[in-house]
Coordinates of C-alpha atoms in Angstrom, one line a residue:
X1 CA 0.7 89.0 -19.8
X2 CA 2.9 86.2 -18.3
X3 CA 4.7 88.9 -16.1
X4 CA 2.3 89.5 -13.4
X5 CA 4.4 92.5 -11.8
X6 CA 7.9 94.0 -12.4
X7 CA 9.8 95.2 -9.2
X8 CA 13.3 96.0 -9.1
X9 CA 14.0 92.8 -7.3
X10 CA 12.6 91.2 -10.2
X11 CA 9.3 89.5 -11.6
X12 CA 6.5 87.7 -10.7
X13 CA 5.7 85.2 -13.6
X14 CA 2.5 83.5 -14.6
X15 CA 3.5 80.3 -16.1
X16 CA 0.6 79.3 -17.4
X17 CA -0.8 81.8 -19.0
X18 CA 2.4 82.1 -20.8
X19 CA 1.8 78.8 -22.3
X20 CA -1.8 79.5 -23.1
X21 CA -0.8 82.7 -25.0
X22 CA 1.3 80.5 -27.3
X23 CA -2.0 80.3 -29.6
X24 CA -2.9 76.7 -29.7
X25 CA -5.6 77.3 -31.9
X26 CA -6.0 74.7 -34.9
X27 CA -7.2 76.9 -37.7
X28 CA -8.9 74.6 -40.0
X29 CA -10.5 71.6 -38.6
X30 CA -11.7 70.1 -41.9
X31 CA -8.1 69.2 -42.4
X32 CA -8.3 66.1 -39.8
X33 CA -9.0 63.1 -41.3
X34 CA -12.4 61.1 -39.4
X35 CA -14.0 63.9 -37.6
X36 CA -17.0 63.5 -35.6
X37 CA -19.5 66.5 -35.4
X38 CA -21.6 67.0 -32.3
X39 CA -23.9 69.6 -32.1
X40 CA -23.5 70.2 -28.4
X41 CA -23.7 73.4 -26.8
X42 CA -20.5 74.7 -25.3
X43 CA -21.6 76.8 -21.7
X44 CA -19.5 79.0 -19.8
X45 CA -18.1 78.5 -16.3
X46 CA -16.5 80.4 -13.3
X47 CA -12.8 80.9 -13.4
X48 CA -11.4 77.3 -11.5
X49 CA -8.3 78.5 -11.2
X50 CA -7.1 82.1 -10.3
X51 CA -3.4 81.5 -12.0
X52 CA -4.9 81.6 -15.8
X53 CA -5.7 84.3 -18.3
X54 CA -7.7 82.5 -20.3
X55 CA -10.9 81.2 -18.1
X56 CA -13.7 81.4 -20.2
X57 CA -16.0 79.0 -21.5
X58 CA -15.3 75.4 -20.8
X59 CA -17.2 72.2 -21.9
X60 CA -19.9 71.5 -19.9
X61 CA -18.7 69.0 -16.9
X62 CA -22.3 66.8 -17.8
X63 CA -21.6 66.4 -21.2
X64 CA -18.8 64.7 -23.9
X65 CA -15.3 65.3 -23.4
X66 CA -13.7 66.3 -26.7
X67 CA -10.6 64.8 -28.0
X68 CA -8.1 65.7 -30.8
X69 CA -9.8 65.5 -34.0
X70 CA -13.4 66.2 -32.9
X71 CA -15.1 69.0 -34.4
X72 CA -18.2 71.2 -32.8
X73 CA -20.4 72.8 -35.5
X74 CA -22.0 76.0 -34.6
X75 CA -24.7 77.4 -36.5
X76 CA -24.1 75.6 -39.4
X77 CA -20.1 76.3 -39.8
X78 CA -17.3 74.9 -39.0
X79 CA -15.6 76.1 -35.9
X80 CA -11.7 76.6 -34.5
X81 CA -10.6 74.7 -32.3
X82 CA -8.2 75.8 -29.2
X83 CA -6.6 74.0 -26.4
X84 CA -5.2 75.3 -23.2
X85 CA -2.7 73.9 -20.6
X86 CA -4.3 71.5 -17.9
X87 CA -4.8 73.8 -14.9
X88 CA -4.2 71.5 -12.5
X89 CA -0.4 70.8 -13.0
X90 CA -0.5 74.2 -11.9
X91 CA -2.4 74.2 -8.3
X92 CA 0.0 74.2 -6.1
X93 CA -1.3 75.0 -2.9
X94 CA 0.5 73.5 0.1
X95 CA 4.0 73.9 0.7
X96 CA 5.6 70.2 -0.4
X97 CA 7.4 70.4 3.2
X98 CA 6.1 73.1 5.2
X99 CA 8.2 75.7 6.9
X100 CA 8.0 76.5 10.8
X101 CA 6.2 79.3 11.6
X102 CA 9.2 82.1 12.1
X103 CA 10.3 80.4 8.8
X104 CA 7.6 81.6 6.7
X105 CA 7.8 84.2 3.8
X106 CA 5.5 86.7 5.3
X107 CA 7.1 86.7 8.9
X108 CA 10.2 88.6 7.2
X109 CA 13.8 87.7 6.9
X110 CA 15.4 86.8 10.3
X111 CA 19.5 87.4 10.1
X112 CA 20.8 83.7 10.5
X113 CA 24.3 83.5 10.4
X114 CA 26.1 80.1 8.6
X115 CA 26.8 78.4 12.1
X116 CA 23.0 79.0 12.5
X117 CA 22.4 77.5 9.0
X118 CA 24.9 74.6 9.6
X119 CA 22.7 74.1 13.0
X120 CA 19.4 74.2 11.4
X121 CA 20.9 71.8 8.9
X122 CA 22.2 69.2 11.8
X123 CA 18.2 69.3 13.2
X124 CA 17.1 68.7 9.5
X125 CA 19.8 65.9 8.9
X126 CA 19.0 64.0 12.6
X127 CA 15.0 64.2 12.3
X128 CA 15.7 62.5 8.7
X129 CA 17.8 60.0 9.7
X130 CA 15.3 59.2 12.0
X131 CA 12.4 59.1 9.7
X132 CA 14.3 57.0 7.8
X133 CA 15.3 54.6 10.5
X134 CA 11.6 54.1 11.4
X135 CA 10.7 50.0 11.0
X136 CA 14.1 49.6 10.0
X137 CA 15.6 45.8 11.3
X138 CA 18.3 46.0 13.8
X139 CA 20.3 43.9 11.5
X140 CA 19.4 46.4 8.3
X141 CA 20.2 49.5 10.8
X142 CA 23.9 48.2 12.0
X143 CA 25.1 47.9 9.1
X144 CA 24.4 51.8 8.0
X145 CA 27.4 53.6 8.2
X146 CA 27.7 56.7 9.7
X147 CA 29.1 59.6 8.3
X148 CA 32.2 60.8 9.9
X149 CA 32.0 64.5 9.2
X150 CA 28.1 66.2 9.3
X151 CA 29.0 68.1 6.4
X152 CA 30.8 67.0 3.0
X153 CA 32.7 69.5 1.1
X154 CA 29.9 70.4 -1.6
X155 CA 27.7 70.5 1.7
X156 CA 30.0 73.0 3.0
X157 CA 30.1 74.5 -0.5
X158 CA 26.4 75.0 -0.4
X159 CA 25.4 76.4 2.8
X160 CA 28.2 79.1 2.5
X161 CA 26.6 80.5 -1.2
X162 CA 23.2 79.8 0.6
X163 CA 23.9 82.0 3.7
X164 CA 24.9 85.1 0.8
X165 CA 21.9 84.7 -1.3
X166 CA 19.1 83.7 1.2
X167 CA 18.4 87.5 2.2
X168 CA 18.4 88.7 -1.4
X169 CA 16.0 86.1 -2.1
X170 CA 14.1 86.2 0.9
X171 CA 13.0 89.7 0.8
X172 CA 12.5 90.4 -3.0
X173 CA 10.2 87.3 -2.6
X174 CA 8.4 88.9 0.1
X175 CA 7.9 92.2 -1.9
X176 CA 6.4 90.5 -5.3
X177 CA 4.4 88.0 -3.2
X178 CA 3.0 90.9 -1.5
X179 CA 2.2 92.6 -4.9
X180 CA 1.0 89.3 -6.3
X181 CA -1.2 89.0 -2.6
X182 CA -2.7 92.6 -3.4
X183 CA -3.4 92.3 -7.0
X184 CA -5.6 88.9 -6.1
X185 CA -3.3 86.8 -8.4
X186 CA -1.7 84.9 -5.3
X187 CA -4.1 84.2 -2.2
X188 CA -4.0 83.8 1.7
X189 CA -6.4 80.6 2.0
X190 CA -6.0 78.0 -0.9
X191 CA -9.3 77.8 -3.0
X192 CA -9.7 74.3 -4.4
X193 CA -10.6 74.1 -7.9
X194 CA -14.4 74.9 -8.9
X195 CA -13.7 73.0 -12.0
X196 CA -13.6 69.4 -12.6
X197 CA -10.3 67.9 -12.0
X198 CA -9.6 65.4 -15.0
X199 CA -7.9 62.4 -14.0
X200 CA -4.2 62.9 -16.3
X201 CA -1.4 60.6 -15.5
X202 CA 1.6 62.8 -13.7
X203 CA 4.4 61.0 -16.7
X204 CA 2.8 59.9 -20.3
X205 CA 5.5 58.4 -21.2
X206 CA 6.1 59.1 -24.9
X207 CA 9.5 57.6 -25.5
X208 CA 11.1 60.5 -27.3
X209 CA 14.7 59.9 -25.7
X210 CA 14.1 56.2 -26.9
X211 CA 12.9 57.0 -29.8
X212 CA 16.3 59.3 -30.3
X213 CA 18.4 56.2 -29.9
X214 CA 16.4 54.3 -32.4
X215 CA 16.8 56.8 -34.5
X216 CA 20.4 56.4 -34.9
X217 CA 20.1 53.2 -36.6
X218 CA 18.3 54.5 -39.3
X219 CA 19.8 54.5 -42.9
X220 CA 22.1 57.1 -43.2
X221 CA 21.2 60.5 -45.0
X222 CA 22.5 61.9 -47.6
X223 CA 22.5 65.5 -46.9
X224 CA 23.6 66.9 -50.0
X225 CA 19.8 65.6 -51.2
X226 CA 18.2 65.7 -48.0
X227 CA 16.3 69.3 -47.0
X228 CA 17.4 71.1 -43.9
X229 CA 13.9 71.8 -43.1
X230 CA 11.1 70.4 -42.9
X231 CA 7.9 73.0 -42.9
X232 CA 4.4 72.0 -41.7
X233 CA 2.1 72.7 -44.1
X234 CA -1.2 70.3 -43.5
X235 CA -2.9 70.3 -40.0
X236 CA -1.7 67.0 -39.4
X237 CA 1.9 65.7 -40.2
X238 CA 2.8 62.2 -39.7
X239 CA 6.4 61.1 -40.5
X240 CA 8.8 59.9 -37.9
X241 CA 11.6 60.0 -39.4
X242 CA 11.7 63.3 -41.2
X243 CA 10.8 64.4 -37.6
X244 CA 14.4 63.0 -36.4
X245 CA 16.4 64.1 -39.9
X246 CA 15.8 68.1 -39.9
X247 CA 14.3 70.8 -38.5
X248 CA 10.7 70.9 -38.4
X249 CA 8.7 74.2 -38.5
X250 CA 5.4 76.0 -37.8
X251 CA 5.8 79.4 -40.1
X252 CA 2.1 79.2 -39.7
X253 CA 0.3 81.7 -37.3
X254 CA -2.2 78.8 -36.4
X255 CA -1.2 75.6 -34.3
X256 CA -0.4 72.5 -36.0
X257 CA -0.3 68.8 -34.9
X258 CA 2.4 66.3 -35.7
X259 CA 1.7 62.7 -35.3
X260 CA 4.9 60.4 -33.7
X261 CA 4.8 56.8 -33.2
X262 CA 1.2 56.9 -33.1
X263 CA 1.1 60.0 -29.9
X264 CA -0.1 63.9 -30.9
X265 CA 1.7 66.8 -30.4
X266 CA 0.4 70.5 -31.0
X267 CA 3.4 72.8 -32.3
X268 CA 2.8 76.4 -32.0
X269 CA 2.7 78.7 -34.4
X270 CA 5.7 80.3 -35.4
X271 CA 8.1 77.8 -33.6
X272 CA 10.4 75.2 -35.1
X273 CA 12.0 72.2 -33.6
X274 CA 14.5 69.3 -33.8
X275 CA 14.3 66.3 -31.8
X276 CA 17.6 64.4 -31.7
X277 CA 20.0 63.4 -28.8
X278 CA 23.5 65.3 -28.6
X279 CA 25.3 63.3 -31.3
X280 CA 22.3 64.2 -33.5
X281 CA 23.1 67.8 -34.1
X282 CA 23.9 68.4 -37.6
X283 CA 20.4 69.1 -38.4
X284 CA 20.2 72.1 -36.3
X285 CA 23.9 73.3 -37.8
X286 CA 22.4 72.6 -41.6
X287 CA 19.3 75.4 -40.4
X288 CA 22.1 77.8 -40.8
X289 CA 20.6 80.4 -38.1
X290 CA 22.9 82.6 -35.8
X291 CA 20.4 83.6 -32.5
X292 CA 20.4 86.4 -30.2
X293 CA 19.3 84.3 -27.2
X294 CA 20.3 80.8 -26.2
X295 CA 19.0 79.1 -23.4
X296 CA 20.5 76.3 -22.5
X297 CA 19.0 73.3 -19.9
X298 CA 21.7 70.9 -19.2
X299 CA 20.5 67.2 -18.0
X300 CA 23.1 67.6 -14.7
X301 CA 24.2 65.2 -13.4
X302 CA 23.3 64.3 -9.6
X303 CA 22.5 61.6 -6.9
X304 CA 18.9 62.1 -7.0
X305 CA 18.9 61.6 -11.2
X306 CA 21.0 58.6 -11.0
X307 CA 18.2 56.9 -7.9
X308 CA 15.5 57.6 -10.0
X309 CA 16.8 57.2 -13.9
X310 CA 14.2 59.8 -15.1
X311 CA 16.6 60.9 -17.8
X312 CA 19.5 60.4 -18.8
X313 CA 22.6 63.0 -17.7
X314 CA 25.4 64.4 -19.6
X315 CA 28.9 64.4 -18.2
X316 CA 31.0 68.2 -17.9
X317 CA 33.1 67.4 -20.6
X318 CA 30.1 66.2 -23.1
X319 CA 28.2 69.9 -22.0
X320 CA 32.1 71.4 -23.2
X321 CA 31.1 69.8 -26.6
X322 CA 28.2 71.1 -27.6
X323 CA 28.6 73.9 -30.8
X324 CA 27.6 77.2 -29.2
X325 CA 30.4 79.2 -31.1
X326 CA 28.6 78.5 -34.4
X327 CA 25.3 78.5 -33.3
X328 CA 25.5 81.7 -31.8
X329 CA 25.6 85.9 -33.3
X330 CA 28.1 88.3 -32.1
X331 CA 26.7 89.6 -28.7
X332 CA 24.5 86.7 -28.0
X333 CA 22.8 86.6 -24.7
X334 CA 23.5 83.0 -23.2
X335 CA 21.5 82.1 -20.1
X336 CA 22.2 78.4 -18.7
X337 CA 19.7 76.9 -15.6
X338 CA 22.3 75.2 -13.2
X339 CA 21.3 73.4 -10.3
X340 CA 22.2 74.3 -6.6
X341 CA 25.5 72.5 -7.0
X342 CA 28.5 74.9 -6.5
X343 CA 30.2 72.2 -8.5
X344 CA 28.3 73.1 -11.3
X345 CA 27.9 76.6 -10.7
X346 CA 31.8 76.8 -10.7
X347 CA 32.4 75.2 -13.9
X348 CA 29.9 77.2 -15.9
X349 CA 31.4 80.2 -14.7
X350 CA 35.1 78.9 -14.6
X351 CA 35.1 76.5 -17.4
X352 CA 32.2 76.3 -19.5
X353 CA 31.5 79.8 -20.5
X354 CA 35.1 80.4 -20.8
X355 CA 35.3 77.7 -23.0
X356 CA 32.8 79.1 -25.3
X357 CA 34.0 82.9 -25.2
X358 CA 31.3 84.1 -23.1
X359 CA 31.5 86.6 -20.2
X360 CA 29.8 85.7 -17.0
X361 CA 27.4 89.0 -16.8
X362 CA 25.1 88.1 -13.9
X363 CA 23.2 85.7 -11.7
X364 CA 19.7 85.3 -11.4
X365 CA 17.2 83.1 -8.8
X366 CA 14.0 81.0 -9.9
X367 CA 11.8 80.8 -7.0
X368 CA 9.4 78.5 -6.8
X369 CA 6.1 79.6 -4.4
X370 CA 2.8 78.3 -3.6
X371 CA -0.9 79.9 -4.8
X372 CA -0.7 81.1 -1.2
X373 CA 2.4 82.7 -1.5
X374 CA 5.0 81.1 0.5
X375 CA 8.0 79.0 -0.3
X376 CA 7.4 75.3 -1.7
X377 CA 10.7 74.6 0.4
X378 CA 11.9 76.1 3.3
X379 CA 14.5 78.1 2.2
X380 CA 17.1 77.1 4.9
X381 CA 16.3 73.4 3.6
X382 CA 19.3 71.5 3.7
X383 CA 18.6 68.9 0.7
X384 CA 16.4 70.7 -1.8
X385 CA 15.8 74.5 -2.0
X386 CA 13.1 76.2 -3.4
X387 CA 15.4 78.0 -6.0
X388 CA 17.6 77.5 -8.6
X389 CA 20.1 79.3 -10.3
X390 CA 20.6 81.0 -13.7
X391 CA 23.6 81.9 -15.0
X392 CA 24.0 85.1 -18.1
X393 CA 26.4 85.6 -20.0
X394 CA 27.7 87.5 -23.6
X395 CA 29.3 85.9 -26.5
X396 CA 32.4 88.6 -26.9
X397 CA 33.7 88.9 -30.1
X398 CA 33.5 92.6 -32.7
X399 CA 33.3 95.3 -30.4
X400 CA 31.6 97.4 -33.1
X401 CA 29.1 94.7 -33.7
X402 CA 28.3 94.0 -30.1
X403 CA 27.7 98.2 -29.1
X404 CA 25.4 98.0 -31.8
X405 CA 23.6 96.0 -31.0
X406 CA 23.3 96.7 -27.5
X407 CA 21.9 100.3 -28.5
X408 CA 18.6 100.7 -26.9
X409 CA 18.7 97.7 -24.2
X410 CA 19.1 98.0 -20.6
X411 CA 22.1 96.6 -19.3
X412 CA 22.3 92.9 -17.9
X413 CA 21.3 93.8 -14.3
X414 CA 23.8 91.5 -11.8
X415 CA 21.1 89.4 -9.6
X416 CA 17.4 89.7 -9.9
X417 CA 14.2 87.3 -9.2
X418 CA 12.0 85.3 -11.3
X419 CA 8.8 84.4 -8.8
X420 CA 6.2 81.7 -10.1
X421 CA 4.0 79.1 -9.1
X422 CA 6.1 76.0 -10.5
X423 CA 4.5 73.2 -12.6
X424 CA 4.4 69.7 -10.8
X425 CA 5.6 68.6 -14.0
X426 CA 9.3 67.5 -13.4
X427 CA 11.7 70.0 -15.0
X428 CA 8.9 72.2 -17.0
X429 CA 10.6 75.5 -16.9
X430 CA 8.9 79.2 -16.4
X431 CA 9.5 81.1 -19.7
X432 CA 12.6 83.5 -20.0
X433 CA 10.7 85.3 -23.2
X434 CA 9.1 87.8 -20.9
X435 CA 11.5 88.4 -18.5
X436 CA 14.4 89.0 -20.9
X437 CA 12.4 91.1 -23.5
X438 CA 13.6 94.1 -21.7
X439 CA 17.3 93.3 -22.3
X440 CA 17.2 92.4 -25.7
X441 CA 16.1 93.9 -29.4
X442 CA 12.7 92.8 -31.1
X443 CA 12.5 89.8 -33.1
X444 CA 15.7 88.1 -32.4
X445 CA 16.5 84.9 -33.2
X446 CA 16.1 82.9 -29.9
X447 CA 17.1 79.2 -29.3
X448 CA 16.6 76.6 -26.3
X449 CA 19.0 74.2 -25.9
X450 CA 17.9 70.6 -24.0
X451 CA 14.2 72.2 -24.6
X452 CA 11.2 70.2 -23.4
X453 CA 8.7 72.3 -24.4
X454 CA 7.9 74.9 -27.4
X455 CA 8.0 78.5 -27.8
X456 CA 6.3 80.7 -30.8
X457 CA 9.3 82.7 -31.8
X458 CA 11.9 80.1 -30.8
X459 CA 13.9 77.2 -31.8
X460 CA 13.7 74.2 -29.6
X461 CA 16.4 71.4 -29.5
X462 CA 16.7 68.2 -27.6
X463 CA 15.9 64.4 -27.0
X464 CA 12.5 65.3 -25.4
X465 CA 11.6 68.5 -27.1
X466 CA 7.8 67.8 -27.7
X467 CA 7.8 66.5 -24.1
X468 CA 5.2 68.8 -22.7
X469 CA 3.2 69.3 -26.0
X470 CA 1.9 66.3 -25.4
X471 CA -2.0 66.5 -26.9
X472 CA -3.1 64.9 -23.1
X473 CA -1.2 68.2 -20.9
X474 CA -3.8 70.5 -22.5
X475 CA -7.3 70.1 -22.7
X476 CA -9.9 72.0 -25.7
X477 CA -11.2 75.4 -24.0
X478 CA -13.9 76.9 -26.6
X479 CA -14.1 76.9 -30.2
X480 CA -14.4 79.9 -32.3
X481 CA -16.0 80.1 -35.6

């Protein structure tokens, strides 16, 4: 199970075997064009990594490494083949910044009041600077200017939602870390990895945002002769632009692989998906599905987006645009990530969801830990926290229609945790599946908006939606006959 332990305060989430219960198994290997059989023996290991559900048997460390398209025989047949989630974008051990001592989870919560905070935050700003400053030129440091207030508004904004959260989230961290500490899932010392570590680049760049753009200059489709969906029915699909044109889906219950300007991605069974940009959303409207759930990931804008350019951010009033109304049923459950930014936080609740006829329900944490258990941030950090925010909400509409439906669910409960171990891939998201089965009826329709990543079950939109089902994130665990 992905949810390792439910407390009231919330859950403690295993990422990773989430992802490797998805079922990337490819069912019939006979269907990949220039195989290579080796008759190599496939040997079992120890468990390298305490966060998965799936250690079993792993290719032998001495021998060939399999790649996509290689098939093993075993006694004479033809055998499955399944692939699992590299470990290793999971180990994180060590705190990126590391606490002080009375600031660490299992000391307990100390009552800090915001001048405290603002204080803490001073220390924090000064020892920066000063970092920053080091081998700096006289010349290069003059001309710095200094700020004239220690705190801007959104600062200000910041520290005060910061200084009513950080107990909630301090101590129903503490109780599911303590859980997670007892139940052997999180541990006290880090353990380095008994397995070997295979040397994966941290970004394969795989141009799917670029290859969005591109897209738009293609000839024009005429959709009165063009199919809204396109299903997967050989083990290997290869067709870019059909890709780009419609939705593309797995009814399948075995993985499938879809070839895209010459790079492999493995689509889980039961999933579908549309890769386009924002202006590109037709498709999705032609699938002519109404879902339960919607999930929604907005590229924010922020300062430390525009430094890098990792991706591309949309403005408040291009978010406004997107179609929720007629992508969503009557009741539907809308969940939106937001980052720490009160500006953002205010205009989902003030603008956004009013603006889409939802109702603000409740406000949940992610919080991001170590495999030891303690924050990957100190919480009182005044630049990056080790949280962010998740805002719920209900589309309101038929009264009748939304009690019905509502019969048998628990009520949206107003604040609660979700605890993991986070992926040192940027932006790769725990799963909200788990966590909100408990709220919602069985096989609903579910949808992620801005998706990077698939889900069996789910509908996944957005300029890098194959992102992390990238053939090189996972690696092949054991084949089955």
């Amino acid at each position: 199970m992905s949810v390792v332990h439910r407390l009231t305060e919330g859950w403690l989430v295993d990422h990773l075997s989430f992802i490797n219960q998805c079922g990337y198994e490819i069912c019939d290997s006979l269907a990949h064009p220039g195989n290579v059989t080796h008759n190599t023996s496939v040997t079992s290991t120890e468990d390298c990594h305490s966060i998965s559900a799936f250690a079993a048997t792993l290719s032998s460390s001495n021998g060939p490494s399999y790649g996509l398209g290689d098939v093993i025989e075993t006694e004479g047949k033809r055998a499955k083949m399944r692939y699992v989630f590299r470990e290793e974008f999971f180990d994180i051990s060590k705190p990126h910044i590391a606490a002080a001592s009375e600031e660490q989870l299992c000391q307990g919560c100390p009552e800090v009041s915001l001048t405290e905070i603002k204080a803490n935050s001073k220390r924090e700003e000064y020892q920066d600077g000063a970092k920053r400053d080091t081998g700096d030129s006289l010349a290069t440091a003059r001309k710095k200017r200094k700020r004239k207030c220690l705190f801007n508004q959104g600062e200000l904004d910041a520290l005060e939602y910061h200084s009513k959260v950080r107990k909630l989230i301090w101590e129903g961290t503490l109780h599911l870390v303590q859980e997670g500490l007892k139940s052997g899932f999180l541990h006290r010392t880090a353990a380095k990895l008994s397995c070997r570590k295979n040397s994966v680049p941290q970004c394969i760049v795989c141009g799917l945002a670029e290859l969005c753009e591109m897209a738009k200059q293609f000839p024009a489709v005429d959709e009165s002769d063009h199919q809204a969906v396109h299903v997967l029915e050989e083990e290997t699909f290869s067709a870019d632009q059909d890709l780009l044109s419609c939705v593309t889906e797995n009814s399948s219950n075995c993985a499938k692989i879809v070839m895209l300007m010459g790079q492999k991605y493995l689509v889980p069974p039961k999933s579908s998906f549309l890769l386009s940009d924002i202006s590109c959303l037709q498709p999705l409207l032609n699938y002519k599905k109404r879902y339960d759930v919607i999930v929604i990931d907005p590229p924010w804008e922020n300062k430390s987006v525009k430094r890098s350019n990792r991706y591309s951010y949309l403005s408040s009033w291009q978010i406004k645009k997107i179609p929720l109304p007629a992508l969503a049923a009557p009741n539907c459950l809308v969940v939106t990530w937001v980052t720490n930014r009160q500006k953002h936080l205010r205009f989902v609740k003030d603008e956004l969801y009013p603006h889409w006829s939802v109702k603000t329900l409740a406000e949940w944490h992610w919080v991001k830990i170590t495999t030891t258990g303690e924050f990957v941030l100190p919480l009182d950090s005044l630049h990056k926290k080790p949280y962010e925010v998740l805002i719920l909400g209900r589309v309101q509409g038929d009264v009748k229609e939304a009690l019905r439906k509502s019969e048998g669910v628990l009520p949206i409960p107003e604040h609660q945790l979700i605890v993991s171990i986070p992926c040192s891939l940027h932006s790769h998201k725990p799963p909200l599946a788990a966590v909100l089965a408990e709220f919602i009826k069985p096989d609903v329709e579910c949808l992620e908006l801005f998706a990077r990543n698939l889900q069996p079950g789910w509908t996944s939109w957005g300029n890098e939606v194959l992102k992390f089902q990238h053939i090189d994130y996972f690696t092949l665990l054991q084949n089955e006959n």
